[in-house]
Structure formats: C-alpha cells, structure tokens
mmCIF file of C-alpha atoms in Angstrom:
data_model
loop_
_atom_site.group_PDB
_atom_site.id
_atom_site.type_symbol
_atom_site.label_atom_id
_atom_site.label_comp_id
_atom_site.label_asym_id
_atom_site.label_seq_id
_atom_site.Cartn_x
_atom_site.Cartn_y
_atom_site.Cartn_z
ATOM 1 C CA ASP A 1 -12.387 9.622 5.763
ATOM 2 C CA ILE A 2 -9.239 9.928 7.843
ATOM 3 C CA GLN A 3 -6.684 12.217 6.216
ATOM 4 C CA MET A 4 -3.000 11.428 6.679
ATOM 5 C CA THR A 5 -0.574 14.322 6.313
ATOM 6 C CA GLN A 6 3.159 13.733 6.086
ATOM 7 C CA SER A 7 5.906 16.270 6.487
ATOM 8 C CA PRO A 8 8.135 17.170 4.925
ATOM 9 C CA SER A 9 7.140 16.248 1.367
ATOM 10 C CA SER A 10 10.806 15.909 0.525
ATOM 11 C CA VAL A 11 14.052 16.040 2.417
ATOM 12 C CA SER A 12 17.711 16.053 1.404
ATOM 13 C CA ALA A 13 20.202 14.343 3.655
ATOM 14 C CA SER A 14 23.625 12.734 3.645
ATOM 15 C CA VAL A 15 24.804 9.230 4.427
ATOM 16 C CA GLY A 16 25.129 8.920 8.183
ATOM 17 C CA ASP A 17 22.531 11.593 8.972
ATOM 18 C CA ARG A 18 19.579 11.076 11.280
ATOM 19 C CA VAL A 19 16.259 11.762 9.575
ATOM 20 C CA THR A 20 12.766 12.056 11.012
ATOM 21 C CA ILE A 21 9.535 12.031 9.022
ATOM 22 C CA THR A 22 6.247 12.920 10.650
ATOM 23 C CA CYS A 23 2.695 11.791 9.922
ATOM 24 C CA ARG A 24 -0.439 13.334 11.357
ATOM 25 C CA ALA A 25 -3.899 11.773 11.248
ATOM 26 C CA SER A 26 -7.022 13.924 11.036
ATOM 27 C CA GLN A 27 -8.570 11.917 13.885
ATOM 28 C CA VAL A 28 -7.393 9.559 16.584
ATOM 29 C CA ILE A 29 -6.194 6.223 15.202
ATOM 30 C CA SER A 30 -4.549 4.750 18.326
ATOM 31 C CA THR A 31 -1.546 2.846 16.897
ATOM 32 C CA TRP A 32 -3.228 1.571 13.745
ATOM 33 C CA LEU A 33 -0.385 2.948 11.660
ATOM 34 C CA ALA A 34 2.192 1.453 9.315
ATOM 35 C CA TRP A 35 5.186 2.847 7.430
ATOM 36 C CA TYR A 36 6.307 1.689 3.988
ATOM 37 C CA GLN A 37 9.368 2.294 1.845
ATOM 38 C CA GLU A 38 9.080 2.527 -1.905
ATOM 39 C CA LYS A 39 11.908 2.502 -4.404
ATOM 40 C CA PRO A 40 11.529 3.224 -8.144
ATOM 41 C CA GLY A 41 10.275 0.213 -10.066
ATOM 42 C CA LYS A 42 9.638 -1.854 -6.941
ATOM 43 C CA ALA A 43 6.608 -2.625 -4.833
ATOM 44 C CA PRO A 44 6.297 -0.892 -1.471
ATOM 45 C CA LYS A 45 7.875 -2.661 1.483
ATOM 46 C CA LEU A 46 6.506 -2.754 5.028
ATOM 47 C CA LEU A 47 8.944 -1.250 7.540
ATOM 48 C CA ILE A 48 6.949 -0.554 10.710
ATOM 49 C CA TYR A 49 3.563 -1.806 11.904
ATOM 50 C CA ALA A 50 1.450 -0.899 14.917
ATOM 51 C CA ALA A 51 3.233 2.472 14.900
ATOM 52 C CA SER A 52 6.428 1.223 16.503
ATOM 53 C CA SER A 53 7.020 -2.468 15.753
ATOM 54 C CA LEU A 54 9.815 -3.324 13.346
ATOM 55 C CA GLN A 55 8.880 -5.710 10.557
ATOM 56 C CA SER A 56 11.032 -8.826 10.407
ATOM 57 C CA GLY A 57 14.176 -8.316 8.353
ATOM 58 C CA VAL A 58 14.103 -4.511 8.511
ATOM 59 C CA PRO A 59 17.328 -2.940 9.838
ATOM 60 C CA SER A 60 17.207 -1.624 13.376
ATOM 61 C CA ARG A 61 18.203 1.887 12.256
ATOM 62 C CA PHE A 62 14.520 2.296 11.370
ATOM 63 C CA SER A 63 12.175 3.098 14.235
ATOM 64 C CA GLY A 64 8.652 4.385 14.654
ATOM 65 C CA SER A 65 6.835 6.109 17.463
ATOM 66 C CA GLY A 66 3.599 7.833 18.313
ATOM 67 C CA SER A 67 -0.031 7.142 19.049
ATOM 68 C CA GLY A 68 -3.313 8.960 18.697
ATOM 69 C CA THR A 69 -2.797 11.423 15.866
ATOM 70 C CA ASP A 70 0.956 12.109 15.698
ATOM 71 C CA PHE A 71 3.577 9.666 14.510
ATOM 72 C CA THR A 72 7.210 9.662 13.464
ATOM 73 C CA LEU A 73 9.530 7.478 11.424
ATOM 74 C CA THR A 74 13.204 7.878 12.262
ATOM 75 C CA ILE A 75 16.218 6.568 10.412
ATOM 76 C CA SER A 76 19.105 6.796 12.835
ATOM 77 C CA SER A 77 22.043 6.708 10.403
ATOM 78 C CA LEU A 78 21.182 6.938 6.728
ATOM 79 C CA GLN A 79 22.612 4.329 4.411
ATOM 80 C CA PRO A 80 22.804 4.663 0.605
ATOM 81 C CA GLU A 81 20.003 2.130 0.166
ATOM 82 C CA ASP A 82 17.613 4.230 2.307
ATOM 83 C CA PHE A 83 17.114 6.919 -0.312
ATOM 84 C CA ALA A 84 13.521 6.248 -1.325
ATOM 85 C CA THR A 85 9.978 7.483 -0.769
ATOM 86 C CA TYR A 86 8.255 6.753 2.541
ATOM 87 C CA TYR A 87 4.518 6.499 3.197
ATOM 88 C CA CYS A 88 2.457 6.252 6.338
ATOM 89 C CA GLN A 89 -0.914 4.480 6.238
ATOM 90 C CA GLN A 90 -3.758 4.128 8.715
ATOM 91 C CA ALA A 91 -5.812 0.988 9.243
ATOM 92 C CA ASN A 92 -8.042 2.293 12.024
ATOM 93 C CA SER A 93 -11.105 2.483 9.813
ATOM 94 C CA PHE A 94 -12.249 2.127 6.211
ATOM 95 C CA PRO A 95 -11.309 3.588 3.856
ATOM 96 C CA TYR A 96 -7.714 2.945 4.770
ATOM 97 C CA THR A 97 -5.626 5.921 3.667
ATOM 98 C CA PHE A 98 -2.011 6.719 2.896
ATOM 99 C CA GLY A 99 -0.055 9.876 3.487
ATOM 100 C CA GLN A 100 1.103 11.719 0.392
ATOM 101 C CA GLY A 101 4.661 10.419 0.728
ATOM 102 C CA THR A 102 8.044 11.837 1.720
ATOM 103 C CA LYS A 103 10.858 11.625 -0.793
ATOM 104 C CA LEU A 104 14.261 11.213 0.816
ATOM 105 C CA GLU A 105 17.001 12.431 -1.484
ATOM 106 C CA ILE A 106 20.767 12.475 -1.344
ATOM 107 C CA LYS A 107 22.274 15.834 -0.449
ATOM 108 C CA GLU B 1 7.637 -18.734 0.055
ATOM 109 C CA VAL B 2 4.705 -16.454 0.759
ATOM 110 C CA GLN B 3 4.002 -14.379 -2.313
ATOM 111 C CA LEU B 4 1.450 -12.588 -4.432
ATOM 112 C CA VAL B 5 1.959 -12.781 -8.187
ATOM 113 C CA GLN B 6 0.074 -10.366 -10.399
ATOM 114 C CA SER B 7 -0.863 -10.629 -14.048
ATOM 115 C CA GLY B 8 1.172 -8.840 -16.687
ATOM 116 C CA ALA B 9 1.067 -5.326 -18.062
ATOM 117 C CA GLU B 10 -1.960 -4.308 -20.096
ATOM 118 C CA VAL B 11 -2.462 -1.789 -22.903
ATOM 119 C CA LYS B 12 -6.094 -0.961 -23.575
ATOM 120 C CA LYS B 13 -8.249 1.596 -25.336
ATOM 121 C CA PRO B 14 -10.740 3.874 -23.592
ATOM 122 C CA GLY B 15 -14.079 2.124 -23.166
ATOM 123 C CA GLU B 16 -12.592 -1.369 -23.097
ATOM 124 C CA SER B 17 -13.007 -3.728 -20.170
ATOM 125 C CA LEU B 18 -10.176 -5.224 -18.162
ATOM 126 C CA LYS B 19 -9.673 -7.724 -15.352
ATOM 127 C CA ILE B 20 -6.284 -8.090 -13.660
ATOM 128 C CA SER B 21 -5.378 -10.785 -11.191
ATOM 129 C CA CYS B 22 -3.378 -11.418 -8.030
ATOM 130 C CA LYS B 23 -2.565 -15.022 -7.098
ATOM 131 C CA GLY B 24 -1.480 -15.916 -3.598
ATOM 132 C CA SER B 25 0.735 -18.835 -2.654
ATOM 133 C CA GLY B 26 2.645 -20.145 0.329
ATOM 134 C CA TYR B 27 -0.081 -19.320 2.853
ATOM 135 C CA SER B 28 -3.770 -19.880 3.562
ATOM 136 C CA PHE B 29 -5.304 -17.517 1.004
ATOM 137 C CA THR B 30 -8.686 -17.329 2.723
ATOM 138 C CA SER B 31 -7.166 -16.309 6.059
ATOM 139 C CA TYR B 32 -6.060 -12.842 4.945
ATOM 140 C CA TRP B 33 -7.870 -9.996 3.249
ATOM 141 C CA ILE B 34 -6.413 -8.657 -0.013
ATOM 142 C CA VAL B 35 -6.180 -4.930 -0.761
ATOM 143 C CA TRP B 36 -5.722 -3.094 -4.042
ATOM 144 C CA VAL B 37 -3.624 0.056 -4.292
ATOM 145 C CA ARG B 38 -3.228 2.431 -7.224
ATOM 146 C CA GLN B 39 -0.204 4.509 -8.079
ATOM 147 C CA MET B 40 -0.630 6.929 -10.930
ATOM 148 C CA PRO B 41 2.542 7.967 -12.783
ATOM 149 C CA GLY B 42 4.724 10.097 -10.541
ATOM 150 C CA LYS B 43 2.143 10.110 -7.727
ATOM 151 C CA GLY B 44 1.580 8.522 -4.360
ATOM 152 C CA LEU B 45 -0.222 5.407 -3.185
ATOM 153 C CA GLU B 46 -4.025 5.334 -3.130
ATOM 154 C CA TRP B 47 -6.029 2.679 -1.279
ATOM 155 C CA MET B 48 -8.768 1.419 -3.588
ATOM 156 C CA GLY B 49 -10.513 -1.323 -1.672
ATOM 157 C CA ILE B 50 -10.300 -4.655 0.067
ATOM 158 C CA ILE B 51 -11.792 -8.129 -0.130
ATOM 159 C CA ASN B 52 -12.110 -11.031 2.242
ATOM 160 C CA PRO B 53 -11.417 -14.048 -0.002
ATOM 161 C CA SER B 54 -13.249 -16.415 2.330
ATOM 162 C CA ASP B 55 -16.663 -14.808 1.798
ATOM 163 C CA SER B 56 -16.026 -12.066 -0.822
ATOM 164 C CA THR B 57 -16.960 -9.256 1.546
ATOM 165 C CA THR B 58 -15.664 -6.075 -0.045
ATOM 166 C CA ARG B 59 -15.148 -2.480 0.991
ATOM 167 C CA TYR B 60 -14.242 0.332 -1.386
ATOM 168 C CA SER B 61 -12.749 3.767 -1.056
ATOM 169 C CA PRO B 62 -15.410 6.347 -1.988
ATOM 170 C CA SER B 63 -13.029 7.500 -4.726
ATOM 171 C CA PHE B 64 -13.238 4.107 -6.423
ATOM 172 C CA GLN B 65 -16.741 2.925 -5.491
ATOM 173 C CA GLY B 66 -18.646 2.243 -8.690
ATOM 174 C CA GLN B 67 -15.529 2.670 -10.824
ATOM 175 C CA VAL B 68 -13.997 -0.781 -10.271
ATOM 176 C CA THR B 69 -15.046 -4.183 -9.005
ATOM 177 C CA ILE B 70 -12.986 -6.314 -6.651
ATOM 178 C CA SER B 71 -13.624 -10.045 -6.541
ATOM 179 C CA ALA B 72 -11.935 -13.281 -5.550
ATOM 180 C CA ASP B 73 -11.983 -16.964 -6.388
ATOM 181 C CA GLU B 74 -10.862 -18.900 -3.321
ATOM 182 C CA SER B 75 -10.682 -22.149 -5.268
ATOM 183 C CA ILE B 76 -7.680 -20.838 -7.190
ATOM 184 C CA ASN B 77 -6.310 -18.446 -4.545
ATOM 185 C CA THR B 78 -6.806 -15.435 -6.783
ATOM 186 C CA ALA B 79 -8.157 -11.935 -6.314
ATOM 187 C CA TYR B 80 -9.231 -9.675 -9.165
ATOM 188 C CA LEU B 81 -9.637 -6.017 -9.994
ATOM 189 C CA GLN B 82 -11.811 -5.174 -12.949
ATOM 190 C CA TRP B 83 -13.092 -2.268 -14.990
ATOM 191 C CA SER B 84 -16.120 -2.392 -17.251
ATOM 192 C CA SER B 85 -15.168 0.704 -19.234
ATOM 193 C CA LEU B 86 -11.646 2.070 -18.924
ATOM 194 C CA LYS B 87 -10.860 5.773 -19.004
ATOM 195 C CA ALA B 88 -7.578 7.460 -19.859
ATOM 196 C CA SER B 89 -7.377 8.478 -16.190
ATOM 197 C CA ASP B 90 -7.188 4.799 -15.147
ATOM 198 C CA ILE B 91 -3.573 4.683 -16.240
ATOM 199 C CA GLY B 92 -1.259 3.570 -13.465
ATOM 200 C CA MET B 93 0.448 0.813 -11.569
ATOM 201 C CA TYR B 94 -1.910 -1.370 -9.574
ATOM 202 C CA TYR B 95 -0.668 -3.353 -6.619
ATOM 203 C CA CYS B 96 -2.353 -6.036 -4.594
ATOM 204 C CA ALA B 97 -1.197 -6.634 -1.048
ATOM 205 C CA ARG B 98 -2.021 -8.945 1.828
ATOM 206 C CA ARG B 99 -3.519 -7.375 4.926
ATOM 207 C CA SER B 100 -1.805 -9.063 7.803
ATOM 208 C CA GLY B 101 -3.443 -10.085 11.046
ATOM 209 C CA GLY B 102 -4.543 -8.183 14.109
ATOM 210 C CA ARG B 103 -1.115 -8.472 15.741
ATOM 211 C CA THR B 104 0.306 -6.154 13.093
ATOM 212 C CA MET B 105 -2.746 -3.912 13.295
ATOM 213 C CA TYR B 106 -3.618 -4.794 9.732
ATOM 214 C CA ALA B 107 -0.449 -3.682 7.981
ATOM 215 C CA PHE B 108 0.129 -4.789 4.399
ATOM 216 C CA ASP B 109 2.974 -7.228 4.766
ATOM 217 C CA ILE B 110 3.170 -8.961 1.373
ATOM 218 C CA TRP B 111 2.868 -7.094 -1.930
ATOM 219 C CA GLY B 112 2.476 -8.206 -5.499
ATOM 220 C CA GLN B 113 4.941 -6.957 -8.087
ATOM 221 C CA GLY B 114 2.385 -4.606 -9.617
ATOM 222 C CA THR B 115 0.438 -4.538 -12.893
ATOM 223 C CA MET B 116 0.913 -1.552 -15.170
ATOM 224 C CA VAL B 117 -2.256 -0.485 -16.941
ATOM 225 C CA THR B 118 -1.980 1.855 -19.917
ATOM 226 C CA VAL B 119 -5.108 3.317 -21.487
ATOM 227 C CA SER B 120 -4.612 5.101 -24.765
ATOM 228 C CA SER B 121 -6.536 5.574 -27.974
#
C-alpha cells in the first residue's frame, strides 16, 4: 500500500496568513493526488485534483503543487471559513489512501 | 443537481447485520465508480473500497476486505455497504463518494452526506 504522510498534523494561523501543508507519498504517484477540506459535521469537499488543478467553485487562494512523491497545498491568505481539516489522497493505485489530516486552527 | 443521498443514521447491537445505501441522481450512475470512506469518531478518513456500478467490479482496502461487502443495483442507481455481524469497533461515519473521471485523475468530486453507524449493546 502507498502511505501518505502529511505535515504538520496541526497548525495555528491568523486570518490573512499564508499557510502551506505538505504531503509525501511512500512511492511515486505522478500527479494522482487530490486535496480535500473537511469541516465538523460536513462531508469532505474536493479542493484540488491532479495535484494542481483547482476544482470548480473553489476560491483561487487555494493552490496545489508537486509531482512524484512530494506535494503541497497552499492557502495564500487565510479567511475565517478556511479553518478546517485538510486531507491529501492518492489515486495512483489500489488501495487508495488518505493522509492522516492537518487541522488548521485559529491563532 | 448531481448528488449522492445516503440512508439515515443507524443504531445497532454487536452481532447484528446492517446495510446502508447511497443513491445517485443527476448523472449517469453507471459511468462513475462509487467509493466508501470511513471516519471513526475524532479520526481521519479511511478508504474502504470501491465499486463499478456498471458491472459490480469491486476492490477493497486490505483493512476492510472480508469485514464488509460493497454492492450496487444499477436499476435504482444505488450503492450499498453492508456488514453481516457488526462489532463495537464499526462505529463511525460512513461516506460514499463519486470517483470522477480520468481528467481529474480519479478525485472524489461528489460526496454523500454521511451515515452515522452506532454499535452498542
């Protein structure tokens, strides 16, 4: 199985800050990577697919980059609604796997 | 509107069986695979398995192989997740999601609202 490791596990930041979350795959996955946002009591929401493509309707302050084994999700200027938990997920091969999540908290 | 609607919350006893559902609408149900994802209380997302509704081909995570069964009925645009004998450790929120096409490199673009399963004696 491909292991996905996110860092940090949690981060505190303020409105307006720039935040970067990283995700590392245990083997090469090309750009078969997606990022999701999860808020309490709600289903996860797709933010980024194919490592760097913005899902329709997602604000442009979200961006993704990377290929191979190392990936990043960047939020350029945090808004109050961005405080949530973020997950990366690989779809290179079965079983698909998620990272353990990064909780973004208000400082 | 493209959506997945899941069945309601369940409260069961250990050893009981359970089948929860996920109904798709607003798109061609047989054109997209459906995945199931578990989230235990306070924990992260776990990929359980996937089904192709057009021919019922399934793949499971090794962690869930033999523990659950994924099925689909294309005639009513519905996918299922079932247990033959629930354990207390099966407690959690279960989500279905649509695996989008190759252009998105198989991201999960539409999610159901989740079904909470509680197992308690």
